[in-house]
Coordinates of C-alpha atoms and ligand atoms in Angstrom, one line a residue:
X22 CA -42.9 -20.8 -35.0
X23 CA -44.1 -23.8 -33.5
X24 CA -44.0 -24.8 -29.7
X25 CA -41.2 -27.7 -31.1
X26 CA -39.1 -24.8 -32.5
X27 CA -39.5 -22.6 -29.6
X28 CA -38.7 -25.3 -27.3
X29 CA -35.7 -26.1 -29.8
X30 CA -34.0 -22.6 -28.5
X31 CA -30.3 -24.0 -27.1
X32 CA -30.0 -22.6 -23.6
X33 CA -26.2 -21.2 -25.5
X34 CA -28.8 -18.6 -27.3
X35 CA -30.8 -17.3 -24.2
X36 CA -29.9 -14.2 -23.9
X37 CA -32.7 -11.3 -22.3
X38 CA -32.8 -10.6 -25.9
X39 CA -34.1 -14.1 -26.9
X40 CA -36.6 -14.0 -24.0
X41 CA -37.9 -11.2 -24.7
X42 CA -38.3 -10.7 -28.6
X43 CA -39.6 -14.5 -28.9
X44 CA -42.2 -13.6 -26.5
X45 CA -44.9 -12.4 -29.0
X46 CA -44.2 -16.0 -30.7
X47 CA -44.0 -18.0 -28.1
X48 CA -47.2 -16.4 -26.6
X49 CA -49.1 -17.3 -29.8
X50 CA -47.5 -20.9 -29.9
X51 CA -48.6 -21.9 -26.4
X52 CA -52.1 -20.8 -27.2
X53 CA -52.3 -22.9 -29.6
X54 CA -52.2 -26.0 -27.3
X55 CA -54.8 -27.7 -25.4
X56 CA -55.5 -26.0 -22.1
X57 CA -52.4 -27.2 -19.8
X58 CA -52.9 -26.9 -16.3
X59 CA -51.9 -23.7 -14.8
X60 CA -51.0 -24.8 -11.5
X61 CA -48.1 -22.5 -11.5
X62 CA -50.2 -19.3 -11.7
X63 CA -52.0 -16.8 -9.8
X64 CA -55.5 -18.1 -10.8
X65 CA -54.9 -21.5 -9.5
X66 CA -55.4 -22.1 -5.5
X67 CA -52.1 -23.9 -3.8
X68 CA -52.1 -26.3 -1.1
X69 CA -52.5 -25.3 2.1
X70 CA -48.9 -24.6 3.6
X71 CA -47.7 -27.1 6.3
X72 CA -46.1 -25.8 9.4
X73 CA -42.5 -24.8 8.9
X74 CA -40.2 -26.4 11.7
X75 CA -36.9 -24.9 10.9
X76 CA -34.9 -24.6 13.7
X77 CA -33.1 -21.3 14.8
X78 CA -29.9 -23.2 14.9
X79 CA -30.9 -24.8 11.0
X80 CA -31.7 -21.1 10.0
X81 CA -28.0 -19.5 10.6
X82 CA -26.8 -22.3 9.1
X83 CA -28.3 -20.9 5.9
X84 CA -26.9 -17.4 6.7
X85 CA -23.4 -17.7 5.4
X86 CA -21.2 -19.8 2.8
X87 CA -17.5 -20.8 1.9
X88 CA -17.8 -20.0 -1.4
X89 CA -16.4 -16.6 -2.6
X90 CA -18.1 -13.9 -3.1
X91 CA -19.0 -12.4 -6.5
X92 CA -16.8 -9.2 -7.1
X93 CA -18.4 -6.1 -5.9
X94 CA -18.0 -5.2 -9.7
X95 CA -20.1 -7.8 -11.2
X96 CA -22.7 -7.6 -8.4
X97 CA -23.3 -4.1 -9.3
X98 CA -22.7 -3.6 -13.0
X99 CA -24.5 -7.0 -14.3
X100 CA -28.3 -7.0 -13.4
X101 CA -31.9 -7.3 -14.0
X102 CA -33.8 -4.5 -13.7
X103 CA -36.0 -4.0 -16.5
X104 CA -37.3 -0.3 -15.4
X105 CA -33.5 0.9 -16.9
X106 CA -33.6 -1.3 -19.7
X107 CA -33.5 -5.1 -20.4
X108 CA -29.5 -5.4 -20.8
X109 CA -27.4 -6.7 -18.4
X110 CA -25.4 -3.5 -17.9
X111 CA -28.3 -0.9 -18.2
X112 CA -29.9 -1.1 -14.6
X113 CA -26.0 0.5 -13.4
X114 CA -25.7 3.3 -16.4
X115 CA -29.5 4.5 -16.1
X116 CA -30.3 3.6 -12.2
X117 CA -28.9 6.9 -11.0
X118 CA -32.1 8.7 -12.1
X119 CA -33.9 7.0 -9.3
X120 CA -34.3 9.1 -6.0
X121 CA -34.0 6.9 -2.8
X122 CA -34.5 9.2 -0.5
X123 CA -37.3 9.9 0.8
X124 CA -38.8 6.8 0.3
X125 CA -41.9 5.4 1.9
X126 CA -43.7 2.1 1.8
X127 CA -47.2 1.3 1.5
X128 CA -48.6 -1.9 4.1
X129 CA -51.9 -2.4 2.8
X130 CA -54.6 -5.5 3.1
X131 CA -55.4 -8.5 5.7
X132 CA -53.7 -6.7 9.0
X133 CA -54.6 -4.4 12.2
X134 CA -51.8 -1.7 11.3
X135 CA -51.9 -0.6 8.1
X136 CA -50.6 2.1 7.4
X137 CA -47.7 4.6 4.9
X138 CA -44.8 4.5 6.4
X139 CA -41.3 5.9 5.8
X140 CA -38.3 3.9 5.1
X141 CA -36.5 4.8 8.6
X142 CA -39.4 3.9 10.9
X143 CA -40.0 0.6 8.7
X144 CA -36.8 -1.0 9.7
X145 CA -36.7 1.4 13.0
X146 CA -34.8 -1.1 16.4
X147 CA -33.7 -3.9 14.0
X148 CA -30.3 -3.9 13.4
X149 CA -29.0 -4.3 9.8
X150 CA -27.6 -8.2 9.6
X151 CA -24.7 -9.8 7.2
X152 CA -26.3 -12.4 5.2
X153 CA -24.2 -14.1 2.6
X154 CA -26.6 -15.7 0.0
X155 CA -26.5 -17.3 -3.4
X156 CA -28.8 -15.9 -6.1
X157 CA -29.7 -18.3 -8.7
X158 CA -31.1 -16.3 -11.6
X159 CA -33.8 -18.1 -13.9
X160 CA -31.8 -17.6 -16.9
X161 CA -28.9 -19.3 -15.5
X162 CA -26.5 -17.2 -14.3
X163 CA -25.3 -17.0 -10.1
X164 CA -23.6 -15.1 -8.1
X165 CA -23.2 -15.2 -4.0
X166 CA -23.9 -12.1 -2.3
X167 CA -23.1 -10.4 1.0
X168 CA -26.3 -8.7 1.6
X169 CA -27.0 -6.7 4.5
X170 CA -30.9 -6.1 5.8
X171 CA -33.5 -7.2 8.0
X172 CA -35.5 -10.7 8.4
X173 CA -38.9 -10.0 6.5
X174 CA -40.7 -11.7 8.7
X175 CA -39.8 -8.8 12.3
X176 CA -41.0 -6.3 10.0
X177 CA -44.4 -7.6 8.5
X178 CA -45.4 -8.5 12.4
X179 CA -45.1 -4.9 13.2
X180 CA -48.3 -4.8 11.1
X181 CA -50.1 -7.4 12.7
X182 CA -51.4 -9.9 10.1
X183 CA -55.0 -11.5 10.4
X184 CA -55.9 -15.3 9.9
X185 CA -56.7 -14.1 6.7
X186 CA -53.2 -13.0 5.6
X187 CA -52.2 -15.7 3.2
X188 CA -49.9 -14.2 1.1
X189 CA -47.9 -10.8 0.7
X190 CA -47.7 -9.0 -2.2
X191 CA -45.0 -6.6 -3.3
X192 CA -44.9 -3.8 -5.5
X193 CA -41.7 -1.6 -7.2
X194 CA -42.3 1.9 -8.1
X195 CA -43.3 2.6 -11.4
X196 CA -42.3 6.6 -12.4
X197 CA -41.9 7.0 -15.6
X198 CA -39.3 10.2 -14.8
X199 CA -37.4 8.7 -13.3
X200 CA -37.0 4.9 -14.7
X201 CA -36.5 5.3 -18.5
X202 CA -37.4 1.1 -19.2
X203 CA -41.2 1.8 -18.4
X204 CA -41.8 3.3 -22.1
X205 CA -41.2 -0.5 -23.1
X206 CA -44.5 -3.1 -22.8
X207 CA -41.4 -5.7 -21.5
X208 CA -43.6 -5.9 -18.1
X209 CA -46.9 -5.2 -17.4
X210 CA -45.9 -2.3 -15.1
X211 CA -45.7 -2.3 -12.2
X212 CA -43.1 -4.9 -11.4
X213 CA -44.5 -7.4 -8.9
X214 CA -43.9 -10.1 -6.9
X215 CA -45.2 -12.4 -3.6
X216 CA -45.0 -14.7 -1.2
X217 CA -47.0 -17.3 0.8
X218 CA -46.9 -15.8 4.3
X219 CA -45.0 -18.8 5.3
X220 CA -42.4 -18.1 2.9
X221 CA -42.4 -14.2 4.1
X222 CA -42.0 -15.2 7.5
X223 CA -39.0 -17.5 7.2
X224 CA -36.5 -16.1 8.8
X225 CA -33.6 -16.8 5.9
X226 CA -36.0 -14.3 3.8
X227 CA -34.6 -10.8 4.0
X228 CA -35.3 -7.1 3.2
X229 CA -32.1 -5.9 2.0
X230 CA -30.8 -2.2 2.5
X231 CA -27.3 -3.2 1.5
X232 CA -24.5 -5.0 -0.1
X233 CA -21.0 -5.4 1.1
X234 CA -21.4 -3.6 4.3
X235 CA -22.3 -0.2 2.2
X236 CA -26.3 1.0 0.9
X237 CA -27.6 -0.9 -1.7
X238 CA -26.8 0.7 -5.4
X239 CA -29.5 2.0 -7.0
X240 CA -29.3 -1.0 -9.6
X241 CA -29.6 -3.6 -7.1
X242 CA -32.9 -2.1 -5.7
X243 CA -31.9 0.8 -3.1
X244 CA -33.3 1.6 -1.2
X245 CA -35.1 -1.9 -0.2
X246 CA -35.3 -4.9 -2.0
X247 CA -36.4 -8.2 -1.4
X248 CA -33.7 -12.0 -1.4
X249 CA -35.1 -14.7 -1.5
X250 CA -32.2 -17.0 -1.8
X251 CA -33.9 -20.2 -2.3
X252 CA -36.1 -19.2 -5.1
X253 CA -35.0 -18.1 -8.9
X254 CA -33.6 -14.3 -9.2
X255 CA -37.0 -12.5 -10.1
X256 CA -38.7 -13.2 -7.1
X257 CA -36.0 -10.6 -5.4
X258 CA -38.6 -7.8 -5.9
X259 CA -36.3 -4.2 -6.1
X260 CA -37.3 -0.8 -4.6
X261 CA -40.2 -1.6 -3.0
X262 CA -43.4 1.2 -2.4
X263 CA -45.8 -1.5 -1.5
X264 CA -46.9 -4.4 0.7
X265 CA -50.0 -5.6 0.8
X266 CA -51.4 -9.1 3.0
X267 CA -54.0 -10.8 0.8
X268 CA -56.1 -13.6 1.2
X269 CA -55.5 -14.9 -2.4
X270 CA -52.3 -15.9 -4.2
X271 CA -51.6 -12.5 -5.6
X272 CA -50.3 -11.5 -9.5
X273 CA -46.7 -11.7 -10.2
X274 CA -45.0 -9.6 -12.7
X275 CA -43.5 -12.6 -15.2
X276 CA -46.4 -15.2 -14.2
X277 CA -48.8 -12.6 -15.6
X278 CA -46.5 -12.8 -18.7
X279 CA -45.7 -16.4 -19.2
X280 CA -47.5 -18.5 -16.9
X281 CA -46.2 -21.9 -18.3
X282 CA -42.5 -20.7 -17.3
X283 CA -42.7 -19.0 -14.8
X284 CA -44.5 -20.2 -11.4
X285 CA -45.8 -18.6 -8.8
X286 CA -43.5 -20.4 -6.4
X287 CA -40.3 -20.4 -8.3
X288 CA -38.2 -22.2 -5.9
X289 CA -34.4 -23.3 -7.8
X290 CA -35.8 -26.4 -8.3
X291 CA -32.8 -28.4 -11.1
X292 CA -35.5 -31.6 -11.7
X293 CA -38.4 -28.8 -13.4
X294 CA -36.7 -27.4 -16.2
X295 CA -37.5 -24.2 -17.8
X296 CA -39.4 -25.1 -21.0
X297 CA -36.7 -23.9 -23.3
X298 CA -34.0 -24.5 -21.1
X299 CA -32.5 -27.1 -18.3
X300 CA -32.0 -26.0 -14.7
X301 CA -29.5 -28.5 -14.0
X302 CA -26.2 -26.4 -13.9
X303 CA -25.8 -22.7 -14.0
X304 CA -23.0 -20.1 -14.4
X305 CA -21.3 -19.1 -11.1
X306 CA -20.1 -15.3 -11.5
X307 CA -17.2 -15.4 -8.8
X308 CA -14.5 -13.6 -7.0
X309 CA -12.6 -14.1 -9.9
X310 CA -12.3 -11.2 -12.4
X311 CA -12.6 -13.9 -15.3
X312 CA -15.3 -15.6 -14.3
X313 CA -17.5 -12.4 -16.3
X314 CA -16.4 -13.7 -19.6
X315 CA -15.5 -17.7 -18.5
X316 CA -17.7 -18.6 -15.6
X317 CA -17.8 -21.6 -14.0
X318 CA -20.5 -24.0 -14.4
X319 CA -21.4 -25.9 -11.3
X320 CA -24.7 -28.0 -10.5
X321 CA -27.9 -26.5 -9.7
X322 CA -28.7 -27.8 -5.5
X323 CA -32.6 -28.3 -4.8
X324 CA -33.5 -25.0 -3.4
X325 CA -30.4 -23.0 -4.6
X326 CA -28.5 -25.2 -1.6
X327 CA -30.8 -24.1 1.2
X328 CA -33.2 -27.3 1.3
X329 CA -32.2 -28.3 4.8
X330 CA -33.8 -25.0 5.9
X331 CA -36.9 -24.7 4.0
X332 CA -38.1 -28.0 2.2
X333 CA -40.7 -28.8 5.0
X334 CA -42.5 -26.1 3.6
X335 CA -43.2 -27.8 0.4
X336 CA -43.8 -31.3 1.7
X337 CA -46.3 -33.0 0.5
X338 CA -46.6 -30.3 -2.9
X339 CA -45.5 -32.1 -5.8
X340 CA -43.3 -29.5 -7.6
X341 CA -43.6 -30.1 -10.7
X342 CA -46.7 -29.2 -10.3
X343 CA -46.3 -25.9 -8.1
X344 CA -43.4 -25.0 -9.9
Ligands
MTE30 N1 -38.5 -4.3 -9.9 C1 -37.7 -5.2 -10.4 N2 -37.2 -6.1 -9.6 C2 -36.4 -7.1 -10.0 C3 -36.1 -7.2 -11.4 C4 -36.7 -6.2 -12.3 O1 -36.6 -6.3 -13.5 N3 -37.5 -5.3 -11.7 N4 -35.4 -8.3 -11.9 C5 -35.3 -9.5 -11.1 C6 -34.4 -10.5 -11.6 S1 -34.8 -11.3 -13.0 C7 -33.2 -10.8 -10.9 S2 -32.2 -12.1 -11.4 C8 -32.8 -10.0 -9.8 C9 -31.4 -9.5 -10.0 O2 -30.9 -8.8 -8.9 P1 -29.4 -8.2 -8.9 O3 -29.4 -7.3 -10.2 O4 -29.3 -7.4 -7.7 O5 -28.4 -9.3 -9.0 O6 -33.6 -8.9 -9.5 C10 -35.0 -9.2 -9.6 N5 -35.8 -8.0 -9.2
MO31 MO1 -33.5 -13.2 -13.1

């Protein structure tokens, strides 16, 4: 298969299935090609980040959203989680093998606390908050979300970053007993993902113990995930053991698999396509029971909808580039 033919896939045909069994090909077409930059990846050094000058008022704005909510349903019986399987309904047949509780995480790396620390102390004082975000997955598909969860940012402070803290990495558990998708090579296990530590400290980016007012399922990531809203689906690392502050721009899960696709940044971005696939519009799983088999297809906004809250960020980073 050549790169032409791979790149020939209609976005109608992308399926997980697609993804993943046209990896092998596509891996071996892409080396074939004269060394592209690989600003998008791990080994590449970003721009320094500018200051981010969101106001608290500009922040809640970001916090809610007329549009209606994806079923409760659909939410939590269509999902990526490839530790139960690469299908869209897997993750909510073979989840319930994962234990939730206890559950401690790991803060590791570039701060003065470090430290093991259980779930209950982690989010100990900080109120759970309603957030009601869209989640724009890579592969097209959306849904909006009434998560419930803690701002990122309160929590990783507790640790006390250095000046060295530039970036915080996450990382799912990987147990074999209990999540039946790990005996397939589909990711080089353990799942993980990261942030610049402006982007953790934002205060729209949550750590989410819930959805629709009641503890996350175990296929959405119980017992603490991570949402992103203005970057594509996969950055929203699930069940979490591990946070580490690096220096370095740290290894992501499907960056270390496909670098030319997927960046380190990942923001919903519908002017850098996927290269087999545009990001102009996607498929908006809503309220309505038929949007499962007829969604609607609306137009991709820069930053999933939520530029007026975190562009500056990116100013001055040409994102097609940093994609
Ligand atoms: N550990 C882990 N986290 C993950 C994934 C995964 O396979 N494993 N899939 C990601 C992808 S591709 C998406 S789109 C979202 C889906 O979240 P949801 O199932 O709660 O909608 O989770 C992300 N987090
Ligand atoms: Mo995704």
């Amino acid at each position: 298969m050549t790169l032409r033919d791979a790149l020939r896939i209609p976005a109608s045909e992308v399926t997980d299935e697609t993804v993943y069994h046209d990896r092998r090909r596509l891996l071996a077409a892409f080396a074939s090609l004269p060394a592209l930059s690989l600003a998008g990846c791990a080994d590449a050094e970003p721009p320094p980040s500018p200051r981010t000058n969101v106001t608290p008022a500009q922040a809640r704005g970001g916090f809610a959203t007329d549009e209606a909510p994806t079923r409760y349903e659909d939410v939590t019986s269509y999902n990526n989680f490839y530790e139960f399987g690469t299908g869209k309904q897997d993750p909510s047949r073979a989840a319930k093998t994962l234990r939730t509780s206890p559950w401690s995480v790991e803060v590791a790396g570039e701060c003065a606390k470090p430290g093991t620390i259980s779930l209950d102390d982690l989010v100990r004082g900080l109120a759970p908050q309603e957030r009601i975000y869209r989640l724009r997955c890579v592969e097209g598909w959306s849904m909006v979300i009434p998560w419930l969860g803690v701002p990122l940012g309160e929590i990783l402070k507790r640790f006390q970053p250095t000046a060295n803290a530039k970036f915080v990495a996450f990382t799912t558990l990987a147990d074999r007993e209990q999540m039946p998708g790990l005996r397939f090579r589909s990711i080089n296990w353990p799942y993980r993902e990261g942030l610049r530590i402006d982007e953790a400290m934002h205060p729209l980016t949550l750590l989410a113990t819930g959805l629709y007012g009641k503890p996350l399922p175990q296929q959405n990531g119980a017992p603490l995930r991570l949402v992103v809203p203005w970057k594509y689906g996969f950055k929203s690392i699930k069940s979490i053991v591990r946070i580490e502050f690096t220096e370095r721009m740290p290894k992501t899960a499907w960056n270390d698999l496909q670098p030319r696709e997927y960046g380190f940044f990942s923001n919903v971005n519908p002017e850098v396509d996927h290269p087999r696939w545009s990001q102009k519009t996607e498929r908006r799983i809503s309220g309505d029971g038929a949007s499962r088999l007829f969604p609607e297809r609306i137009a991709t906004r820069m930053f999933n909808g939520y530029a007026e809250q975190v562009a500056s960020m990116y100013s001055g980073m040409d994102l097609k580039r940093w994609y």
